[in-house]
mmCIF file of C-alpha atoms and ligand atoms in Angstrom:
data_model
loop_
_atom_site.group_PDB
_atom_site.id
_atom_site.type_symbol
_atom_site.label_atom_id
_atom_site.label_comp_id
_atom_site.label_asym_id
_atom_site.label_seq_id
_atom_site.Cartn_x
_atom_site.Cartn_y
_atom_site.Cartn_z
ATOM 1 C CA MET A 27 -2.695 -18.034 12.550
ATOM 2 C CA PRO A 28 -1.281 -14.486 12.501
ATOM 3 C CA THR A 29 -0.021 -12.732 15.610
ATOM 4 C CA ALA A 30 -0.674 -9.099 16.580
ATOM 5 C CA LEU A 31 0.689 -6.955 19.380
ATOM 6 C CA ILE A 32 -1.780 -4.284 20.488
ATOM 7 C CA THR A 33 -0.884 -1.699 23.113
ATOM 8 C CA GLY A 34 -3.569 -0.221 25.329
ATOM 9 C CA ALA A 35 -6.034 -3.102 24.998
ATOM 10 C CA SER A 36 -7.928 -2.853 28.293
ATOM 11 C CA ARG A 37 -10.601 -0.505 26.940
ATOM 12 C CA GLY A 38 -11.582 1.705 24.024
ATOM 13 C CA LEU A 39 -10.276 1.047 20.533
ATOM 14 C CA GLY A 40 -7.490 -1.297 21.682
ATOM 15 C CA ARG A 41 -9.960 -3.583 23.437
ATOM 16 C CA ALA A 42 -12.358 -3.547 20.477
ATOM 17 C CA ALA A 43 -9.539 -4.397 18.050
ATOM 18 C CA ALA A 44 -8.234 -7.179 20.301
ATOM 19 C CA HIS A 45 -11.677 -8.773 20.527
ATOM 20 C CA ALA A 46 -12.168 -8.607 16.752
ATOM 21 C CA LEU A 47 -8.805 -10.235 15.990
ATOM 22 C CA ALA A 48 -9.188 -12.853 18.737
ATOM 23 C CA ARG A 49 -12.585 -13.788 17.271
ATOM 24 C CA ARG A 50 -10.765 -14.432 13.988
ATOM 25 C CA GLY A 51 -8.422 -16.808 15.801
ATOM 26 C CA TRP A 52 -5.369 -14.537 15.845
ATOM 27 C CA SER A 53 -2.765 -14.878 18.587
ATOM 28 C CA LEU A 54 -2.404 -11.648 20.538
ATOM 29 C CA VAL A 55 0.074 -9.942 22.822
ATOM 30 C CA VAL A 56 -1.594 -7.033 24.623
ATOM 31 C CA ASP A 57 -0.848 -4.562 27.375
ATOM 32 C CA ALA A 58 -2.229 -1.743 29.521
ATOM 33 C CA ARG A 59 -0.943 -0.279 32.780
ATOM 34 C CA ARG A 60 -3.759 -1.536 35.042
ATOM 35 C CA ALA A 61 -3.419 -5.298 35.333
ATOM 36 C CA ALA A 62 -6.918 -6.018 36.649
ATOM 37 C CA ASP A 63 -8.574 -4.015 33.870
ATOM 38 C CA LEU A 64 -6.464 -5.787 31.263
ATOM 39 C CA THR A 65 -7.267 -9.233 32.643
ATOM 40 C CA GLY A 66 -10.967 -8.393 32.783
ATOM 41 C CA ALA A 67 -10.987 -7.023 29.224
ATOM 42 C CA MET A 68 -9.364 -10.173 27.825
ATOM 43 C CA ARG A 69 -11.481 -12.636 29.828
ATOM 44 C CA GLY A 70 -12.927 -15.374 27.642
ATOM 45 C CA LEU A 71 -10.580 -14.771 24.706
ATOM 46 C CA ALA A 72 -8.276 -17.587 23.568
ATOM 47 C CA GLY A 73 -4.692 -17.133 22.439
ATOM 48 C CA VAL A 74 -4.037 -13.894 24.322
ATOM 49 C CA VAL A 75 -0.867 -13.126 26.254
ATOM 50 C CA ALA A 76 -1.662 -10.133 28.484
ATOM 51 C CA ILE A 77 1.330 -8.293 29.921
ATOM 52 C CA PRO A 78 0.499 -5.387 32.217
ATOM 53 C CA GLY A 79 2.856 -2.438 32.088
ATOM 54 C CA ASP A 80 3.595 1.027 30.761
ATOM 55 C CA VAL A 81 4.751 1.398 27.154
ATOM 56 C CA THR A 82 7.180 4.099 28.274
ATOM 57 C CA ASP A 83 9.065 1.521 30.392
ATOM 58 C CA PRO A 84 11.927 -0.112 28.422
ATOM 59 C CA GLY A 85 11.771 -3.271 30.575
ATOM 60 C CA HIS A 86 8.073 -3.674 29.828
ATOM 61 C CA ARG A 87 8.671 -3.149 26.110
ATOM 62 C CA ALA A 88 11.340 -5.859 26.204
ATOM 63 C CA ARG A 89 8.823 -8.257 27.792
ATOM 64 C CA LEU A 90 6.304 -7.461 25.053
ATOM 65 C CA ALA A 91 8.915 -8.129 22.366
ATOM 66 C CA GLU A 92 9.927 -11.388 24.011
ATOM 67 C CA ALA A 93 6.306 -12.529 24.060
ATOM 68 C CA ALA A 94 5.868 -11.600 20.394
ATOM 69 C CA GLY A 95 8.690 -13.987 19.449
ATOM 70 C CA GLY A 96 10.429 -14.262 16.103
ATOM 71 C CA ARG A 97 7.509 -13.450 13.814
ATOM 72 C CA LEU A 98 4.940 -10.673 14.196
ATOM 73 C CA ASP A 99 2.273 -9.932 11.602
ATOM 74 C CA VAL A 100 0.806 -6.735 13.046
ATOM 75 C CA LEU A 101 1.895 -4.125 15.588
ATOM 76 C CA VAL A 102 -0.811 -1.663 16.667
ATOM 77 C CA ASN A 103 0.631 1.272 18.600
ATOM 78 C CA ASN A 104 -2.651 2.326 20.195
ATOM 79 C CA ALA A 105 -1.830 3.299 23.818
ATOM 80 C CA SER A 106 -1.796 7.063 24.077
ATOM 81 C CA ARG A 107 -1.652 9.963 26.511
ATOM 82 C CA LEU A 108 -3.910 13.004 26.108
ATOM 83 C CA GLY A 109 -2.083 15.283 28.546
ATOM 84 C CA PRO A 110 -3.759 17.633 31.032
ATOM 85 C CA SER A 111 -7.543 17.901 31.108
ATOM 86 C CA PRO A 112 -8.737 20.425 30.190
ATOM 87 C CA GLN A 113 -5.938 20.794 27.666
ATOM 88 C CA PRO A 114 -3.962 24.022 28.129
ATOM 89 C CA PRO A 115 -2.943 26.413 25.352
ATOM 90 C CA LEU A 116 0.638 26.007 24.161
ATOM 91 C CA ALA A 117 1.645 29.342 25.737
ATOM 92 C CA SER A 118 1.172 27.789 29.179
ATOM 93 C CA TYR A 119 1.565 24.068 28.415
ATOM 94 C CA PRO A 120 3.657 22.455 31.202
ATOM 95 C CA LEU A 121 6.767 21.165 29.461
ATOM 96 C CA ASP A 122 7.251 18.243 31.826
ATOM 97 C CA GLU A 123 3.774 16.983 30.923
ATOM 98 C CA LEU A 124 4.471 17.618 27.239
ATOM 99 C CA GLY A 125 7.490 15.357 27.628
ATOM 100 C CA ARG A 126 5.274 12.595 29.059
ATOM 101 C CA VAL A 127 2.844 13.001 26.139
ATOM 102 C CA TYR A 128 5.724 12.623 23.683
ATOM 103 C CA ASP A 129 7.191 9.694 25.665
ATOM 104 C CA THR A 130 3.905 7.774 25.333
ATOM 105 C CA ASN A 131 2.725 8.895 21.890
ATOM 106 C CA VAL A 132 6.009 9.157 19.959
ATOM 107 C CA PHE A 133 9.042 7.589 21.652
ATOM 108 C CA ALA A 134 7.347 4.435 22.966
ATOM 109 C CA PRO A 135 5.777 3.536 19.588
ATOM 110 C CA LEU A 136 9.117 4.077 17.840
ATOM 111 C CA ALA A 137 10.957 2.081 20.507
ATOM 112 C CA LEU A 138 8.542 -0.826 19.991
ATOM 113 C CA ILE A 139 8.986 -0.600 16.230
ATOM 114 C CA GLN A 140 12.758 -0.728 16.694
ATOM 115 C CA LEU A 141 12.517 -3.750 19.014
ATOM 116 C CA LEU A 142 10.083 -5.552 16.707
ATOM 117 C CA ALA A 143 11.619 -4.666 13.341
ATOM 118 C CA ALA A 144 13.085 -8.140 12.807
ATOM 119 C CA PRO A 145 9.920 -10.131 13.680
ATOM 120 C CA LEU A 146 7.805 -7.717 11.615
ATOM 121 C CA THR A 147 10.157 -8.060 8.655
ATOM 122 C CA ALA A 148 10.097 -11.851 8.989
ATOM 123 C CA ALA A 149 6.317 -11.702 8.462
ATOM 124 C CA ALA A 150 6.377 -8.876 5.864
ATOM 125 C CA GLY A 151 4.184 -7.355 8.533
ATOM 126 C CA THR A 152 2.084 -4.289 9.213
ATOM 127 C CA ILE A 153 2.596 -1.384 11.600
ATOM 128 C CA VAL A 154 -0.508 0.592 12.554
ATOM 129 C CA ASN A 155 0.185 3.770 14.494
ATOM 130 C CA ILE A 156 -3.077 5.186 15.816
ATOM 131 C CA SER A 157 -3.258 8.852 14.911
ATOM 132 C CA SER A 158 -5.875 11.582 15.306
ATOM 133 C CA ASP A 159 -7.394 14.434 13.350
ATOM 134 C CA ALA A 160 -5.596 16.622 15.918
ATOM 135 C CA ALA A 161 -2.391 15.685 14.029
ATOM 136 C CA THR A 162 -3.539 17.647 10.998
ATOM 137 C CA GLU A 163 -6.045 20.210 12.338
ATOM 138 C CA ALA A 164 -5.025 23.208 14.470
ATOM 139 C CA TYR A 165 -7.593 22.967 17.278
ATOM 140 C CA PRO A 166 -6.920 25.395 20.135
ATOM 141 C CA GLY A 167 -5.742 23.430 23.186
ATOM 142 C CA TRP A 168 -4.670 20.401 21.173
ATOM 143 C CA GLY A 169 -1.083 21.528 20.551
ATOM 144 C CA GLY A 170 0.546 19.029 22.904
ATOM 145 C CA TYR A 171 -1.322 15.849 21.970
ATOM 146 C CA GLY A 172 -1.810 16.979 18.362
ATOM 147 C CA SER A 173 1.849 17.772 17.727
ATOM 148 C CA ALA A 174 2.821 14.391 19.215
ATOM 149 C CA LYS A 175 0.397 12.649 16.851
ATOM 150 C CA ALA A 176 1.785 14.749 13.964
ATOM 151 C CA ALA A 177 5.263 13.519 14.894
ATOM 152 C CA LEU A 178 3.939 9.956 14.957
ATOM 153 C CA ASP A 179 2.427 10.489 11.485
ATOM 154 C CA GLN A 180 5.752 11.703 10.124
ATOM 155 C CA LEU A 181 7.620 8.795 11.742
ATOM 156 C CA THR A 182 5.139 6.498 10.022
ATOM 157 C CA ALA A 183 5.666 8.153 6.642
ATOM 158 C CA VAL A 184 9.459 7.983 6.869
ATOM 159 C CA LEU A 185 9.355 4.386 8.103
ATOM 160 C CA ALA A 186 7.235 3.524 5.069
ATOM 161 C CA ALA A 187 9.913 4.988 2.801
ATOM 162 C CA GLU A 188 12.683 3.190 4.669
ATOM 163 C CA GLN A 189 10.938 -0.193 5.038
ATOM 164 C CA PRO A 190 9.289 -1.021 1.712
ATOM 165 C CA SER A 191 8.799 -4.662 2.723
ATOM 166 C CA LEU A 192 6.432 -3.551 5.540
ATOM 167 C CA ARG A 193 3.082 -1.810 5.479
ATOM 168 C CA CYS A 194 3.252 1.312 7.687
ATOM 169 C CA TYR A 195 -0.028 3.046 8.419
ATOM 170 C CA ALA A 196 -1.075 6.081 10.400
ATOM 171 C CA PHE A 197 -4.724 5.327 11.160
ATOM 172 C CA ASP A 198 -7.050 8.141 12.249
ATOM 173 C CA PRO A 199 -10.067 6.518 13.905
ATOM 174 C CA GLY A 200 -12.178 9.680 14.252
ATOM 175 C CA ASP A 201 -14.135 10.564 17.377
ATOM 176 C CA MET A 202 -15.038 7.638 19.627
ATOM 177 C CA ARG A 203 -17.007 7.395 22.883
ATOM 178 C CA THR A 204 -14.097 6.438 25.147
ATOM 179 C CA ASP A 205 -12.430 7.469 28.391
ATOM 180 C CA MET A 206 -9.832 9.475 26.482
ATOM 181 C CA HIS A 207 -12.506 11.359 24.549
ATOM 182 C CA GLN A 208 -14.356 12.147 27.786
ATOM 183 C CA GLN A 209 -11.072 13.354 29.284
ATOM 184 C CA ALA A 210 -10.653 15.668 26.279
ATOM 185 C CA PHE A 211 -14.164 17.063 26.723
ATOM 186 C CA PRO A 212 -14.617 17.108 30.517
ATOM 187 C CA GLY A 213 -18.204 17.501 31.635
ATOM 188 C CA GLU A 214 -19.578 17.262 28.089
ATOM 189 C CA ASP A 215 -22.122 14.718 26.943
ATOM 190 C CA ILE A 216 -20.237 12.574 24.415
ATOM 191 C CA SER A 217 -23.005 9.989 23.998
ATOM 192 C CA ASP A 218 -23.455 10.993 20.335
ATOM 193 C CA ARG A 219 -19.951 9.781 19.456
ATOM 194 C CA PRO A 220 -19.682 6.264 17.989
ATOM 195 C CA GLU A 221 -18.477 3.361 20.102
ATOM 196 C CA PRO A 222 -14.913 2.215 19.325
ATOM 197 C CA GLU A 223 -16.341 -1.064 17.969
ATOM 198 C CA ALA A 224 -17.773 0.976 15.075
ATOM 199 C CA VAL A 225 -14.222 1.810 13.930
ATOM 200 C CA VAL A 226 -12.949 -1.775 13.914
ATOM 201 C CA PRO A 227 -14.318 -2.673 10.438
ATOM 202 C CA ALA A 228 -12.170 0.112 8.954
ATOM 203 C CA LEU A 229 -9.108 -1.148 10.810
ATOM 204 C CA LEU A 230 -9.786 -4.695 9.586
ATOM 205 C CA ARG A 231 -10.182 -3.397 6.052
ATOM 206 C CA LEU A 232 -6.702 -1.888 6.345
ATOM 207 C CA LEU A 233 -5.212 -5.135 7.676
ATOM 208 C CA ASP A 234 -6.998 -7.326 5.126
ATOM 209 C CA GLY A 235 -6.598 -5.123 2.070
ATOM 210 C CA ARG A 236 -3.001 -4.038 2.756
ATOM 211 C CA PRO A 237 -3.263 -0.878 0.632
ATOM 212 C CA PRO A 238 -0.026 1.084 0.096
ATOM 213 C CA SER A 239 1.589 2.494 3.240
ATOM 214 C CA GLY A 240 0.232 5.903 4.212
ATOM 215 C CA ARG A 241 -2.224 7.819 6.373
ATOM 216 C CA TYR A 242 -5.801 6.553 6.401
ATOM 217 C CA ARG A 243 -8.938 7.860 8.085
ATOM 218 C CA ALA A 244 -11.463 5.307 9.290
ATOM 219 C CA SER A 245 -14.218 7.297 7.587
ATOM 220 C CA ASP A 246 -12.467 6.888 4.210
ATOM 221 C CA LEU A 247 -12.059 3.142 4.678
ATOM 222 C CA THR A 248 -15.688 2.560 5.601
ATOM 223 C CA ALA A 249 -17.170 4.896 2.977
ATOM 224 C CA PRO A 250 -18.773 3.073 0.041
ATOM 225 C CA ALA A 251 -16.645 3.099 -3.097
ATOM 226 C CA VAL A 252 -17.439 5.994 -5.458
ATOM 227 C CA ALA A 253 -18.751 4.861 -8.829
ATOM 228 C CA PRO A 254 -16.383 5.792 -11.696
HETATM 229 N N1 LIG B 17 -11.326 8.496 21.511
HETATM 230 C C1 LIG B 17 -11.217 9.307 20.467
HETATM 231 O O1 LIG B 17 -12.133 10.060 20.145
HETATM 232 C C2 LIG B 17 -9.949 9.283 19.641
HETATM 233 C C3 LIG B 17 -9.890 10.121 18.525
HETATM 234 C C4 LIG B 17 -8.749 10.100 17.749
HETATM 235 C C5 LIG B 17 -7.703 9.265 18.067
HETATM 236 N N2 LIG B 17 -7.777 8.466 19.182
HETATM 237 C C6 LIG B 17 -6.667 7.568 19.458
HETATM 238 O O2 LIG B 17 -7.171 6.244 19.532
HETATM 239 C C7 LIG B 17 -6.340 5.455 20.385
HETATM 240 C C8 LIG B 17 -7.197 4.752 21.427
HETATM 241 O O3 LIG B 17 -7.813 5.749 22.213
HETATM 242 P P1 LIG B 17 -9.072 5.412 23.140
HETATM 243 O O4 LIG B 17 -9.963 6.590 23.036
HETATM 244 O O5 LIG B 17 -9.553 4.046 22.854
HETATM 245 O O6 LIG B 17 -8.378 5.471 24.590
HETATM 246 P P2 LIG B 17 -8.870 4.877 25.999
HETATM 247 O O7 LIG B 17 -10.251 4.373 25.938
HETATM 248 O O8 LIG B 17 -8.509 5.896 27.014
HETATM 249 O O9 LIG B 17 -7.921 3.582 26.178
HETATM 250 C C9 LIG B 17 -6.540 3.736 26.248
HETATM 251 C C10 LIG B 17 -5.914 2.388 26.468
HETATM 252 O O10 LIG B 17 -4.474 2.546 26.515
HETATM 253 C C11 LIG B 17 -3.975 2.114 27.794
HETATM 254 N N3 LIG B 17 -2.817 2.958 28.090
HETATM 255 C C12 LIG B 17 -2.792 4.291 28.255
HETATM 256 N N4 LIG B 17 -1.550 4.706 28.517
HETATM 257 C C13 LIG B 17 -0.760 3.598 28.493
HETATM 258 C C14 LIG B 17 0.616 3.378 28.688
HETATM 259 N N5 LIG B 17 1.455 4.371 28.968
HETATM 260 N N6 LIG B 17 1.093 2.118 28.573
HETATM 261 C C15 LIG B 17 0.261 1.069 28.298
HETATM 262 N N7 LIG B 17 -1.063 1.243 28.095
HETATM 263 C C16 LIG B 17 -1.558 2.483 28.211
HETATM 264 C C17 LIG B 17 -5.164 2.247 28.741
HETATM 265 O O11 LIG B 17 -5.099 1.424 29.886
HETATM 266 P P3 LIG B 17 -4.362 1.939 31.248
HETATM 267 O O12 LIG B 17 -4.899 3.292 31.542
HETATM 268 O O13 LIG B 17 -4.685 0.895 32.278
HETATM 269 O O14 LIG B 17 -2.902 1.953 30.908
HETATM 270 C C18 LIG B 17 -6.283 1.771 27.826
HETATM 271 O O15 LIG B 17 -6.261 0.365 27.686
HETATM 272 C C19 LIG B 17 -5.311 6.421 20.982
HETATM 273 O O16 LIG B 17 -4.109 6.340 20.233
HETATM 274 C C20 LIG B 17 -5.957 7.776 20.772
HETATM 275 O O17 LIG B 17 -4.992 8.807 20.714
HETATM 276 C C21 LIG B 17 -8.884 8.465 19.977
#
């Protein structure tokens, strides 16, 4: 059975993706910073190695890579940092916090890709870097998180050009009813946003169909095919 490493699997999209792949019988390596939440989220699933820790910690990343072993089919860089809430305009964005956003959303995913390049190549594997519409749209207040996701998109595009034996995707899930979304819209009612489970079919379509490397929106992958 294939193996996937999913970061940030204790809730939201990471948890939903982990459950879907575990139900298919995949072996999983997963993480999140809060150990108890991670253990609770993975309860009842078989074939899961849960390693609590922070993706920005090189020692933790090394433990994830060790657990993945010599062959890895899929890496999902999902763990992410929004930054301050409410999000400040760039003119007053605290640069130390911007650094932490980039550490989590750009440097940690690339560091994991570097560590896992050999096992991913051994499997002719797939890298999924979870992006956002904030990477391509200029929403006021989203300059920190959005520019980090834009950097992640560009890393993904260059990796695709450099690693033709791999599939390298930037995957934009669209709005989801999650803790991060609530953090981005403090005090707002976000109950009209879809649950993260609603996005999983699009992610599975990407993994199953293995279209050419590139940037994909969940809404495009779930939309019915247009008749010629
Ligand atoms: N929600 C949306 O509307 C939306 C829209 C577009 C894109 N996205 C993207 O979708 C992905 C999933 O977001 P989500 O809304 O599902 O987030 P979420 O519900 O807040 O879950 C985030 C997960 O990542 C973990 N995590 C956060 N920082 C981490 C770190 N430094 N190291 C290890 N694990 C960490 C969290 O657990 P701990 O806190 O315990 O570490 C949690 O398991 C993210 O890449 C996000 O940018 C979300």
